[in-house]
Amino acid sequence: MDPDTPNPIEYEAPVILDRGRHRISRRDIDPDCLKVLYRLNAQGYTAFLVGGAVRDLLLGRKPADFDVSTNAHPNQIKKLFRNAFLIGRRFRLAHIRFQGGKIIEVSTFRRKPDEEELAAERAEEAARAAEAAATAEGGRAEAVRRAEEDGSEDRTDSALEGQSPEEEPMSGAGVTAGPDLSDTPDDLAAEPLPESAEPAAASGAGRRRGRPPLKPIAYGTPREDAFRRDLTINALFYDIATYSVIDYVGGLDDLEAGRVRIIGDPDTSYVEDPVRIWRVLRHASRLGFTIEERTAEAIARHGHLLQACPGSRLYEELNKDMKSGNVGPFFQAARRYGLLPRFLGEVGELYQASDEAFEKVVFLLGALDASIRGGGSPPAEVAYGLLLWPWAEPQLTGIEGDKPKALYDAFRSAKAAATVPKSLLLEAVHTLAIVEHMLQSLADGKMRWALKIRPRYPEASRIASLLFAGTFGDCDDPFSVIYRNRFGTRPRTQPHKHRRRKKPVVPPPPPE
Ligand code: ATP
Ligand code: MG
């Protein structure tokens, strides 16, 4: 296709790549997702693998998750899978849960929402993000409390985020016999979880009491479903009935050309949902794709809209990138479009304005990315500590007294539109206060070794190593190693200026 083809691209009929003319093999599709696709298909429904999974499989990459779309309605999906839970109040999606916390999301084909539906959809997304953040925050706050009590961190939660509300009831849940799968091969039987695993909040049932009935949902055709999506490369379908790839929007051409393009008119699309701007930059920087001209130009006109998005949703997007192994390139793209202040407030303003601060943060985030790509899962306080360090460092040196608290307050007054949860921020600023002390010690040779028993010492040790030696180090306490190499094997402690006199154990004899 000519790269100058104007938007919107509306093909009369889809481009269909038959099996054998594309590289998607069922071996590369998650086996539980295959079970879901096969069962829907066996019951006479259309069942497509959709979204990022098709894009990634066509590029030979490993998908982050597998989503399914079908013409079966949510209640029909629920009837087919005992392990399906309907989420969302109005735009109901089925989450089919499998062991190990895996979720296959199944949605019914939808058409482009009208304005009223769009507002409801955005509100629902924000509520979902807030709920997920609150659950993660609850788990994190509890871990912090336990760590404070025990004097040691709970290392079991090393991922950047707590469990999602849907995952929690999975722990220890037994697996019962599946529904009758007589029309599905045995090895494709989806493994159900007990009905009792459904969290009340996720079902959406019972919430309507006393409220006006909702407008019926506008389900759509596969074609309409493709056109309601964000990017052409994200709107490709893989049909389990024919093993073919179906393209209504020109996504195959854009994949081939290494190009990110908004479906339809970019101005309309960004106004409908400004988070799509973030997604354009994410996918372009992750895949090393160019951004189609109109898609790119419209960012300057609508970037400011990001600021008005719900903070929980922006935090969710930021967190996705922080965990992706690609946050450095994403930050570079965001800076090129002047977007850092739009979600990081004054912290972003500093990174936008100062080359020096930005180079530093890109170096630190690059180290985070390398660690994640190497299979590590740095704790969230390390990730956010690195993100904040170039902004925090000059402040920390100037603060007298309670440095973590002052830094916490400074971040809150920096007015970041992305809502970083309180307990995560507290952990990050405590870690950074220890880091600052460590760097001072490396400069003057004076170290308060009592810091070693602080819960966040190990994380601080790694960050200090990265800042001082350029690597996270390959032992548990790289800071100590650096300190010892610099100042000798015995750490020099700060001299006690006012030694308390010990009380004599034996009272002196009474005067004669
Ligand atoms: P990733 O690899 O990060 O999971 P993804 O494209 O699969 O990338 P998801 O957030 O999993 O992203 O979304 C799944 C699909 O839902 C997308 O591929 C896209 O088709 C659609 N989608 C997601 N967000 C939006 C949005 N804001 N507007 C329109 N469609 C969206
Ligand atoms: Mg995805």
Coordinates of C-alpha atoms and ligand atoms in Angstrom, one line a residue:
M1 CA 0.0 0.0 0.0
D2 CA 1.2 3.5 -0.7
P3 CA 2.3 5.1 2.6
D4 CA 0.5 8.3 1.7
T5 CA -2.9 6.7 1.5
P6 CA -5.1 9.0 3.5
N7 CA -7.0 8.0 6.6
P8 CA -9.5 6.5 7.1
I9 CA -8.6 3.3 5.2
E10 CA -11.9 1.5 4.6
Y11 CA -11.5 -1.7 2.6
E12 CA -14.6 -3.0 1.1
A13 CA -13.7 -6.6 1.9
P14 CA -11.1 -7.8 4.3
V15 CA -7.7 -9.0 3.1
I16 CA -7.5 -12.6 4.0
L17 CA -4.2 -14.5 4.4
D18 CA -5.0 -18.2 4.2
R19 CA -3.1 -20.7 6.3
G20 CA 0.3 -21.2 4.8
R21 CA 0.5 -17.6 3.7
H22 CA 1.3 -16.3 7.2
R23 CA 3.6 -17.5 10.0
I24 CA 1.1 -18.0 12.8
S25 CA 1.3 -21.6 14.0
R26 CA -1.1 -23.0 16.6
R27 CA 2.0 -24.2 18.5
D28 CA 2.8 -20.6 19.3
I29 CA -0.7 -19.9 20.7
D30 CA -1.2 -20.4 24.4
P31 CA -2.8 -23.9 24.9
D32 CA -5.5 -22.5 27.2
C33 CA -6.4 -19.9 24.7
L34 CA -6.6 -22.6 22.0
K35 CA -9.0 -24.5 24.3
V36 CA -11.2 -21.4 24.5
L37 CA -11.1 -20.8 20.7
Y38 CA -11.9 -24.4 19.9
R39 CA -14.8 -24.7 22.3
L40 CA -16.4 -21.5 21.0
N41 CA -16.0 -22.8 17.5
A42 CA -17.3 -26.2 18.3
Q43 CA -20.5 -24.6 19.7
G44 CA -21.0 -22.8 16.4
Y45 CA -19.7 -19.4 17.3
T46 CA -17.1 -17.4 15.4
A47 CA -13.9 -17.3 17.4
F48 CA -10.9 -15.1 16.6
L49 CA -7.6 -14.6 18.4
V50 CA -7.3 -10.8 18.3
G51 CA -5.3 -7.7 19.3
G52 CA -1.6 -7.7 20.3
A53 CA -1.3 -11.5 20.2
V54 CA -1.9 -11.6 16.4
R55 CA 0.4 -8.7 15.8
D56 CA 3.2 -10.2 17.9
L57 CA 2.8 -13.7 16.4
L58 CA 3.0 -12.3 12.9
L59 CA 6.2 -10.5 13.9
G60 CA 7.7 -13.7 15.4
R61 CA 7.5 -12.2 18.9
K62 CA 6.1 -13.7 22.1
P63 CA 2.7 -12.2 23.0
A64 CA 2.2 -10.7 26.4
D65 CA -1.4 -12.0 26.6
F66 CA -3.9 -13.7 24.4
D67 CA -7.3 -12.1 23.8
V68 CA -10.3 -13.7 22.1
S69 CA -13.3 -12.1 20.3
T70 CA -16.4 -13.9 19.4
N71 CA -20.0 -13.4 18.3
A72 CA -21.2 -15.2 21.4
H73 CA -22.7 -12.9 24.0
P74 CA -21.3 -12.7 27.5
N75 CA -24.0 -14.9 29.0
Q76 CA -23.5 -17.5 26.3
I77 CA -19.8 -17.5 27.0
K78 CA -20.5 -17.9 30.7
K79 CA -22.6 -20.9 30.0
L80 CA -19.9 -22.5 27.9
F81 CA -17.1 -22.1 30.5
R82 CA -17.6 -22.9 34.2
N83 CA -14.3 -21.0 34.8
A84 CA -15.7 -17.8 33.1
F85 CA -16.4 -14.7 35.2
L86 CA -18.1 -11.7 33.7
I87 CA -16.4 -8.5 34.6
G88 CA -17.5 -4.9 34.0
R89 CA -20.8 -3.3 34.9
R90 CA -21.9 -2.5 31.4
F91 CA -19.3 -3.6 28.9
R92 CA -19.2 -7.1 30.1
L93 CA -16.1 -9.2 29.3
A94 CA -15.6 -12.8 30.2
H95 CA -12.4 -13.6 32.0
I96 CA -11.7 -17.3 31.6
R97 CA -9.5 -18.3 34.5
F98 CA -6.9 -21.0 34.4
Q99 CA -4.5 -22.4 36.9
G100 CA -1.5 -20.2 37.9
G101 CA -3.5 -17.0 37.6
K102 CA -3.7 -17.1 33.8
I103 CA -6.7 -15.3 32.3
I104 CA -7.9 -15.4 28.8
E105 CA -10.1 -12.4 28.1
V106 CA -13.1 -13.1 25.8
S107 CA -15.0 -10.2 24.4
T108 CA -18.1 -10.1 22.2
F109 CA -17.6 -8.2 18.8
R110 CA -18.5 -4.6 19.4
R111 CA -19.1 -1.6 17.2
K112 CA -17.7 1.9 17.7
P113 CA -19.4 3.3 20.8
D114 CA -21.4 6.5 20.5
E115 CA -20.6 9.5 22.8
E116 CA -22.7 8.3 25.7
E117 CA -21.3 4.8 25.5
L118 CA -17.8 6.1 25.2
A119 CA -18.1 8.2 28.4
A120 CA -19.5 5.1 30.2
E121 CA -16.7 2.9 28.8
R122 CA -14.0 5.4 29.9
A123 CA -15.5 5.7 33.4
E124 CA -15.6 1.9 33.7
E125 CA -12.0 1.6 32.6
A126 CA -10.9 4.2 35.1
A127 CA -12.9 2.4 37.9
R128 CA -11.2 -0.9 36.9
A129 CA -7.7 0.6 37.0
A130 CA -8.5 2.2 40.3
E131 CA -9.7 -1.1 41.7
A132 CA -6.6 -2.9 40.5
A133 CA -4.3 -0.2 42.0
A134 CA -6.2 -0.3 45.3
T135 CA -5.8 -4.0 45.5
A136 CA -2.1 -3.8 44.6
E137 CA -1.8 -1.0 47.1
G138 CA -3.6 -3.1 49.8
G139 CA -1.2 -6.0 49.3
R140 CA 1.8 -3.7 49.2
A141 CA 0.8 -1.7 52.3
E142 CA 0.4 -5.1 54.1
A143 CA 3.8 -6.2 52.9
V144 CA 5.3 -2.9 54.1
R145 CA 3.6 -3.3 57.5
R146 CA 4.9 -6.9 57.8
A147 CA 8.3 -5.8 56.8
E148 CA 8.4 -3.0 59.3
E149 CA 7.3 -5.5 62.0
D150 CA 9.8 -8.2 61.0
G151 CA 12.6 -5.8 60.1
S152 CA 12.8 -7.5 56.7
E153 CA 10.9 -7.1 53.5
D154 CA 8.4 -9.6 52.2
R155 CA 10.3 -10.7 49.1
T156 CA 7.5 -12.9 47.7
D157 CA 6.1 -9.9 45.9
S158 CA 8.9 -8.9 43.7
A159 CA 6.8 -8.1 40.6
L160 CA 6.1 -4.4 40.0
E161 CA 2.5 -4.8 41.0
G162 CA 0.3 -6.8 43.4
Q163 CA -2.1 -9.5 42.2
S164 CA -5.1 -8.3 40.3
P165 CA -8.4 -8.7 42.1
E166 CA -9.4 -11.5 39.8
E167 CA -6.3 -13.5 40.6
E168 CA -6.5 -13.5 44.3
P169 CA -9.1 -16.2 44.9
M170 CA -7.0 -18.6 42.7
S171 CA -4.5 -19.3 45.3
G172 CA -4.9 -22.9 46.5
A173 CA -8.2 -23.3 44.6
G174 CA -8.7 -26.9 43.6
V175 CA -9.7 -27.9 40.2
T176 CA -12.9 -29.7 39.7
A177 CA -14.2 -31.8 36.8
G178 CA -14.9 -29.9 33.7
P179 CA -18.2 -29.5 31.9
D180 CA -19.2 -32.0 29.2
L181 CA -16.8 -31.5 26.4
S182 CA -18.1 -34.3 24.2
D183 CA -17.7 -32.2 21.1
T184 CA -14.2 -31.0 22.0
P185 CA -11.1 -33.2 22.0
D186 CA -10.2 -34.3 25.5
D187 CA -6.9 -32.6 25.6
L188 CA -8.6 -29.3 24.7
A189 CA -10.9 -29.4 27.6
A190 CA -10.7 -26.1 29.5
E191 CA -10.0 -26.7 33.2
P192 CA -12.7 -25.0 35.3
L193 CA -12.3 -23.5 38.7
P194 CA -14.9 -23.7 41.4
E195 CA -17.8 -21.3 41.1
S196 CA -17.0 -20.0 44.5
A197 CA -13.8 -18.5 43.2
E198 CA -15.8 -15.6 41.7
P199 CA -15.2 -12.4 43.6
A200 CA -18.5 -10.6 44.3
A201 CA -17.1 -7.3 43.0
A202 CA -16.1 -8.8 39.7
S203 CA -19.4 -10.3 38.8
G204 CA -21.3 -7.0 38.4
A205 CA -24.4 -8.8 39.4
G206 CA -26.6 -7.2 42.1
R207 CA -25.2 -3.7 41.5
R208 CA -28.1 -2.5 39.5
R209 CA -30.6 -2.3 42.3
G210 CA -32.2 1.1 42.5
R211 CA -30.5 2.4 39.3
P212 CA -32.1 3.1 35.9
P213 CA -31.7 0.2 33.5
L214 CA -28.7 0.3 31.2
K215 CA -29.0 0.9 27.4
P216 CA -28.5 -2.4 25.6
I217 CA -24.9 -2.9 24.5
A218 CA -24.0 -2.2 20.9
Y219 CA -22.5 -5.4 19.8
G220 CA -21.1 -5.5 16.3
T221 CA -19.8 -7.5 13.4
P222 CA -16.1 -8.5 13.1
R223 CA -15.6 -5.6 10.7
E224 CA -17.1 -3.1 13.1
D225 CA -15.0 -4.6 15.9
A226 CA -11.8 -4.1 13.9
F227 CA -12.7 -0.4 13.3
R228 CA -13.3 0.3 17.0
R229 CA -9.7 -0.6 17.9
D230 CA -6.8 1.8 18.2
L231 CA -4.0 0.9 15.7
T232 CA -4.2 -0.9 12.4
I233 CA -1.5 -3.4 13.6
N234 CA -3.7 -4.2 16.7
A235 CA -6.9 -4.9 14.7
L236 CA -5.9 -8.2 13.0
F237 CA -7.8 -11.4 13.5
Y238 CA -6.7 -15.0 13.5
D239 CA -9.7 -17.2 12.7
I240 CA -9.6 -20.6 14.4
A241 CA -12.1 -22.1 11.9
T242 CA -9.9 -21.5 8.9
Y243 CA -6.5 -20.7 10.4
S244 CA -6.4 -17.6 8.3
V245 CA -5.5 -14.0 9.2
I246 CA -8.2 -11.4 8.5
D247 CA -7.4 -7.7 8.0
Y248 CA -10.1 -5.1 7.6
V249 CA -8.0 -2.0 8.3
G250 CA -4.7 -2.3 6.4
G251 CA -2.8 -3.7 9.4
L252 CA -0.9 -6.3 7.4
D253 CA 0.6 -3.6 5.2
D254 CA 1.5 -1.4 8.1
L255 CA 3.2 -4.4 9.9
E256 CA 5.1 -5.1 6.8
A257 CA 6.2 -1.5 6.5
G258 CA 7.0 -1.2 10.2
R259 CA 4.5 1.6 10.7
V260 CA 2.1 2.5 13.5
R261 CA -1.1 4.0 12.3
I262 CA -4.2 5.1 14.1
I263 CA -7.4 3.5 12.6
G264 CA -9.6 6.3 11.2
D265 CA -9.1 9.9 11.9
P266 CA -6.3 10.4 14.5
D267 CA -7.8 13.7 15.8
T268 CA -11.1 12.0 16.5
S269 CA -9.5 8.9 17.9
Y270 CA -7.3 10.8 20.4
V271 CA -10.1 12.9 21.5
E272 CA -12.2 9.8 22.1
D273 CA -9.4 8.3 24.1
P274 CA -6.2 10.2 24.8
V275 CA -4.5 7.1 26.2
R276 CA -4.2 6.0 22.5
I277 CA -1.4 8.6 22.2
W278 CA 0.5 6.7 24.9
R279 CA -0.2 3.5 23.1
V280 CA 1.1 4.8 19.7
L281 CA 4.4 5.8 21.4
R282 CA 4.6 2.5 23.3
H283 CA 4.1 0.3 20.3
A284 CA 6.3 2.4 18.0
S285 CA 9.2 2.4 20.5
R286 CA 8.8 -1.2 21.5
L287 CA 8.7 -2.5 17.9
G288 CA 11.1 0.1 16.5
F289 CA 8.3 1.2 14.1
T290 CA 7.9 4.6 12.5
I291 CA 4.7 6.6 13.3
E292 CA 2.6 7.4 10.2
E293 CA 2.5 11.1 9.5
R294 CA -1.1 12.0 10.4
T295 CA -0.9 9.8 13.5
A296 CA 2.2 11.6 14.6
E297 CA 1.1 15.1 13.7
A298 CA -2.1 14.9 15.7
I299 CA -0.2 14.1 18.9
A300 CA 0.9 17.7 19.2
R301 CA -2.7 18.9 19.0
H302 CA -4.0 16.5 21.7
G303 CA -1.1 15.5 24.0
H304 CA -2.5 17.9 26.6
L305 CA -5.6 15.7 26.9
L306 CA -3.6 13.0 28.7
Q307 CA -3.3 15.2 31.7
A308 CA -7.1 15.1 32.2
C309 CA -7.2 11.2 32.1
P310 CA -8.0 9.5 35.4
G311 CA -4.8 9.2 37.4
S312 CA -5.4 5.5 38.1
R313 CA -5.5 4.7 34.3
L314 CA -2.3 6.8 33.7
Y315 CA -0.5 4.9 36.5
E316 CA -1.7 1.6 35.0
E317 CA -0.2 2.6 31.6
L318 CA 3.0 3.9 33.2
N319 CA 3.3 0.6 35.2
K320 CA 2.9 -1.4 32.0
D321 CA 5.9 0.3 30.5
M322 CA 7.9 0.2 33.7
K323 CA 7.5 -3.6 33.6
S324 CA 8.0 -4.0 29.9
G325 CA 11.8 -4.0 29.5
N326 CA 11.2 -1.1 27.1
V327 CA 10.6 1.9 29.4
G328 CA 13.8 3.8 28.3
P329 CA 12.8 4.0 24.6
F330 CA 9.3 4.8 25.6
F331 CA 10.5 7.8 27.7
Q332 CA 12.6 9.0 24.8
A333 CA 9.6 8.9 22.5
A334 CA 7.4 10.7 25.1
R335 CA 10.1 13.4 25.4
R336 CA 10.2 13.9 21.7
Y337 CA 6.5 14.7 21.8
G338 CA 6.8 16.9 24.9
L339 CA 4.6 14.5 26.9
L340 CA 6.6 13.8 30.1
P341 CA 5.0 16.7 32.0
R342 CA 1.6 15.4 31.0
F343 CA 1.8 12.5 33.3
L344 CA 4.7 13.2 35.6
G345 CA 4.0 16.8 36.5
E346 CA 7.0 18.8 37.6
V347 CA 9.2 15.7 37.6
G348 CA 8.3 15.4 33.9
E349 CA 9.0 19.1 33.4
L350 CA 12.5 18.7 34.7
Y351 CA 13.1 15.7 32.5
Q352 CA 11.6 17.5 29.5
A353 CA 13.7 20.7 30.1
S354 CA 17.1 19.3 31.3
D355 CA 19.2 17.2 29.0
E356 CA 21.4 16.3 31.9
A357 CA 18.5 15.0 34.1
F358 CA 17.0 13.2 31.2
E359 CA 20.2 11.5 30.2
K360 CA 20.5 10.3 33.7
V361 CA 17.0 8.9 33.9
V362 CA 17.3 7.2 30.5
F363 CA 20.5 5.5 31.7
L364 CA 18.8 4.3 34.9
L365 CA 15.7 3.2 33.1
G366 CA 17.9 1.4 30.5
A367 CA 19.5 -0.5 33.4
L368 CA 16.0 -1.4 34.6
D369 CA 15.1 -2.6 31.1
A370 CA 18.2 -4.7 30.8
S371 CA 17.5 -6.3 34.1
I372 CA 13.9 -7.2 33.1
R373 CA 14.9 -8.4 29.7
G374 CA 17.5 -10.6 31.5
G375 CA 14.7 -12.3 33.4
G376 CA 14.9 -10.2 36.6
S377 CA 11.9 -8.7 38.3
P378 CA 13.2 -5.7 40.2
P379 CA 10.9 -4.6 43.0
A380 CA 8.6 -1.7 42.2
E381 CA 10.4 0.6 44.7
V382 CA 13.6 0.1 42.8
A383 CA 11.9 0.8 39.4
Y384 CA 10.2 3.9 40.7
G385 CA 13.3 4.9 42.7
L386 CA 15.3 4.9 39.5
L387 CA 12.6 6.9 37.7
L388 CA 12.6 9.5 40.5
W389 CA 16.3 9.7 41.3
P390 CA 17.5 12.5 38.9
W391 CA 14.7 14.6 40.3
A392 CA 15.1 13.5 43.9
E393 CA 18.9 13.7 44.2
P394 CA 19.4 17.5 44.3
Q395 CA 16.4 17.8 46.7
L396 CA 17.7 15.1 49.1
T397 CA 21.0 16.9 49.6
G398 CA 19.2 20.1 50.6
I399 CA 16.7 18.5 53.0
E400 CA 17.4 18.7 56.8
G401 CA 15.5 16.3 59.0
D402 CA 13.0 13.7 57.8
K403 CA 14.2 13.2 54.2
P404 CA 11.7 10.6 53.1
K405 CA 8.8 12.6 54.3
A406 CA 10.1 15.8 52.6
L407 CA 10.6 13.9 49.4
Y408 CA 7.2 12.3 49.6
D409 CA 5.6 15.7 50.1
A410 CA 7.7 17.2 47.2
F411 CA 6.4 14.5 44.8
R412 CA 2.8 15.0 45.9
S413 CA 3.2 18.8 45.2
A414 CA 4.8 18.1 41.8
K415 CA 1.3 17.3 40.6
A416 CA 1.9 14.2 38.5
A417 CA -1.3 13.3 36.7
A418 CA -0.4 9.6 37.1
T419 CA -1.4 8.5 40.6
V420 CA 1.5 6.6 42.1
P421 CA 0.0 4.7 45.1
K422 CA 1.0 6.0 48.5
S423 CA 2.7 2.9 49.8
L424 CA 4.8 2.4 46.7
L425 CA 5.9 6.1 46.7
L426 CA 6.7 5.8 50.4
E427 CA 8.9 2.7 49.8
A428 CA 10.6 4.5 46.9
V429 CA 11.5 7.6 48.8
H430 CA 12.7 5.6 51.8
T431 CA 14.9 3.6 49.5
L432 CA 16.3 6.8 47.9
A433 CA 17.0 8.4 51.3
I434 CA 19.3 5.4 52.1
V435 CA 20.8 5.6 48.6
E436 CA 21.7 9.2 49.2
H437 CA 23.4 8.3 52.5
M438 CA 25.3 5.6 50.8
L439 CA 26.6 7.9 48.1
Q440 CA 27.7 10.4 50.8
S441 CA 29.5 7.6 52.6
L442 CA 31.4 6.7 49.4
A443 CA 32.4 10.3 49.2
D444 CA 33.6 10.8 52.8
G445 CA 34.3 7.3 54.0
K446 CA 31.8 7.6 56.9
M447 CA 29.1 5.0 57.1
R448 CA 26.3 4.4 59.5
W449 CA 26.2 0.6 59.3
A450 CA 23.0 0.5 61.3
L451 CA 21.4 1.3 58.0
K452 CA 22.1 -2.4 57.1
I453 CA 19.1 -3.5 59.2
R454 CA 16.7 -1.2 57.4
P455 CA 14.2 -3.1 55.4
R456 CA 15.1 -1.4 52.1
Y457 CA 18.8 -1.6 52.5
P458 CA 19.3 -4.4 49.8
E459 CA 17.4 -2.4 47.2
A460 CA 19.2 0.8 48.1
S461 CA 22.5 -1.1 47.9
R462 CA 21.8 -2.1 44.3
I463 CA 20.7 1.4 43.2
A464 CA 23.8 2.9 44.9
S465 CA 25.9 0.4 43.0
L466 CA 24.2 1.4 39.7
L467 CA 24.8 5.1 40.4
F468 CA 28.4 4.7 41.5
A469 CA 29.7 1.8 39.5
G470 CA 27.2 1.7 36.6
T471 CA 25.9 -1.8 37.3
F472 CA 23.4 -3.3 39.8
G473 CA 26.2 -5.6 40.9
D474 CA 26.1 -9.4 41.1
C475 CA 26.0 -10.0 44.8
D476 CA 23.4 -9.3 47.5
D477 CA 25.1 -6.1 48.8
P478 CA 27.2 -4.5 46.1
F479 CA 27.4 -1.2 48.0
S480 CA 29.4 -2.9 50.8
V481 CA 31.8 -4.4 48.3
I482 CA 32.4 -1.0 46.7
Y483 CA 32.8 0.6 50.1
R484 CA 35.3 -2.0 51.2
N485 CA 37.3 -1.7 48.0
R486 CA 37.4 2.0 48.5
F487 CA 38.1 2.3 52.2
G488 CA 39.6 -1.0 53.3
T489 CA 38.1 -4.1 54.7
R490 CA 37.1 -2.6 58.0
P491 CA 34.4 0.0 57.5
R492 CA 35.3 3.2 59.3
T493 CA 32.5 4.1 61.5
Q494 CA 31.7 7.7 62.4
P495 CA 33.4 8.6 65.7
H496 CA 31.0 8.8 68.6
K497 CA 31.2 12.4 69.7
H498 CA 29.4 12.1 73.0
R499 CA 30.1 8.7 74.4
R500 CA 27.6 8.0 77.2
R501 CA 29.4 7.0 80.4
K502 CA 28.5 3.6 81.5
K503 CA 27.0 3.4 84.9
P504 CA 29.3 1.3 87.2
V505 CA 27.9 -2.1 87.6
V506 CA 29.1 -2.3 91.2
P507 CA 28.2 0.8 93.2
P508 CA 31.3 2.5 94.7
P509 CA 31.9 1.8 98.3
P510 CA 30.3 4.3 100.7
P511 CA 32.7 6.9 102.0
E512 CA 34.4 5.9 105.2
Ligands
ATP1 P1 0.4 -5.6 24.7 O1 1.4 -6.4 23.9 O2 1.0 -4.5 25.5 O3 -0.6 -6.5 25.5 P2 -1.9 -5.0 23.1 O4 -2.1 -4.3 21.8 O5 -2.3 -6.4 23.1 O6 -0.4 -4.8 23.6 P3 -3.8 -4.6 25.2 O7 -3.9 -3.6 26.2 O8 -3.6 -6.0 25.6 O9 -2.7 -4.2 24.2 O10 -5.2 -4.5 24.4 C1 -5.7 -5.5 23.5 C2 -6.3 -4.9 22.3 O11 -7.4 -4.1 22.6 C3 -5.4 -4.0 21.5 O12 -4.5 -4.7 20.6 C4 -6.4 -3.2 20.7 O13 -6.9 -3.9 19.6 C5 -7.5 -3.0 21.7 N1 -7.3 -1.8 22.5 C6 -6.6 -1.6 23.7 N2 -6.7 -0.4 24.1 C7 -7.4 0.3 23.3 C8 -7.9 1.7 23.2 N3 -7.5 2.5 24.1 N4 -8.7 2.0 22.2 C9 -9.0 1.1 21.2 N5 -8.6 -0.2 21.2 C10 -7.9 -0.6 22.2
MG2 MG -2.3 -7.6 24.9

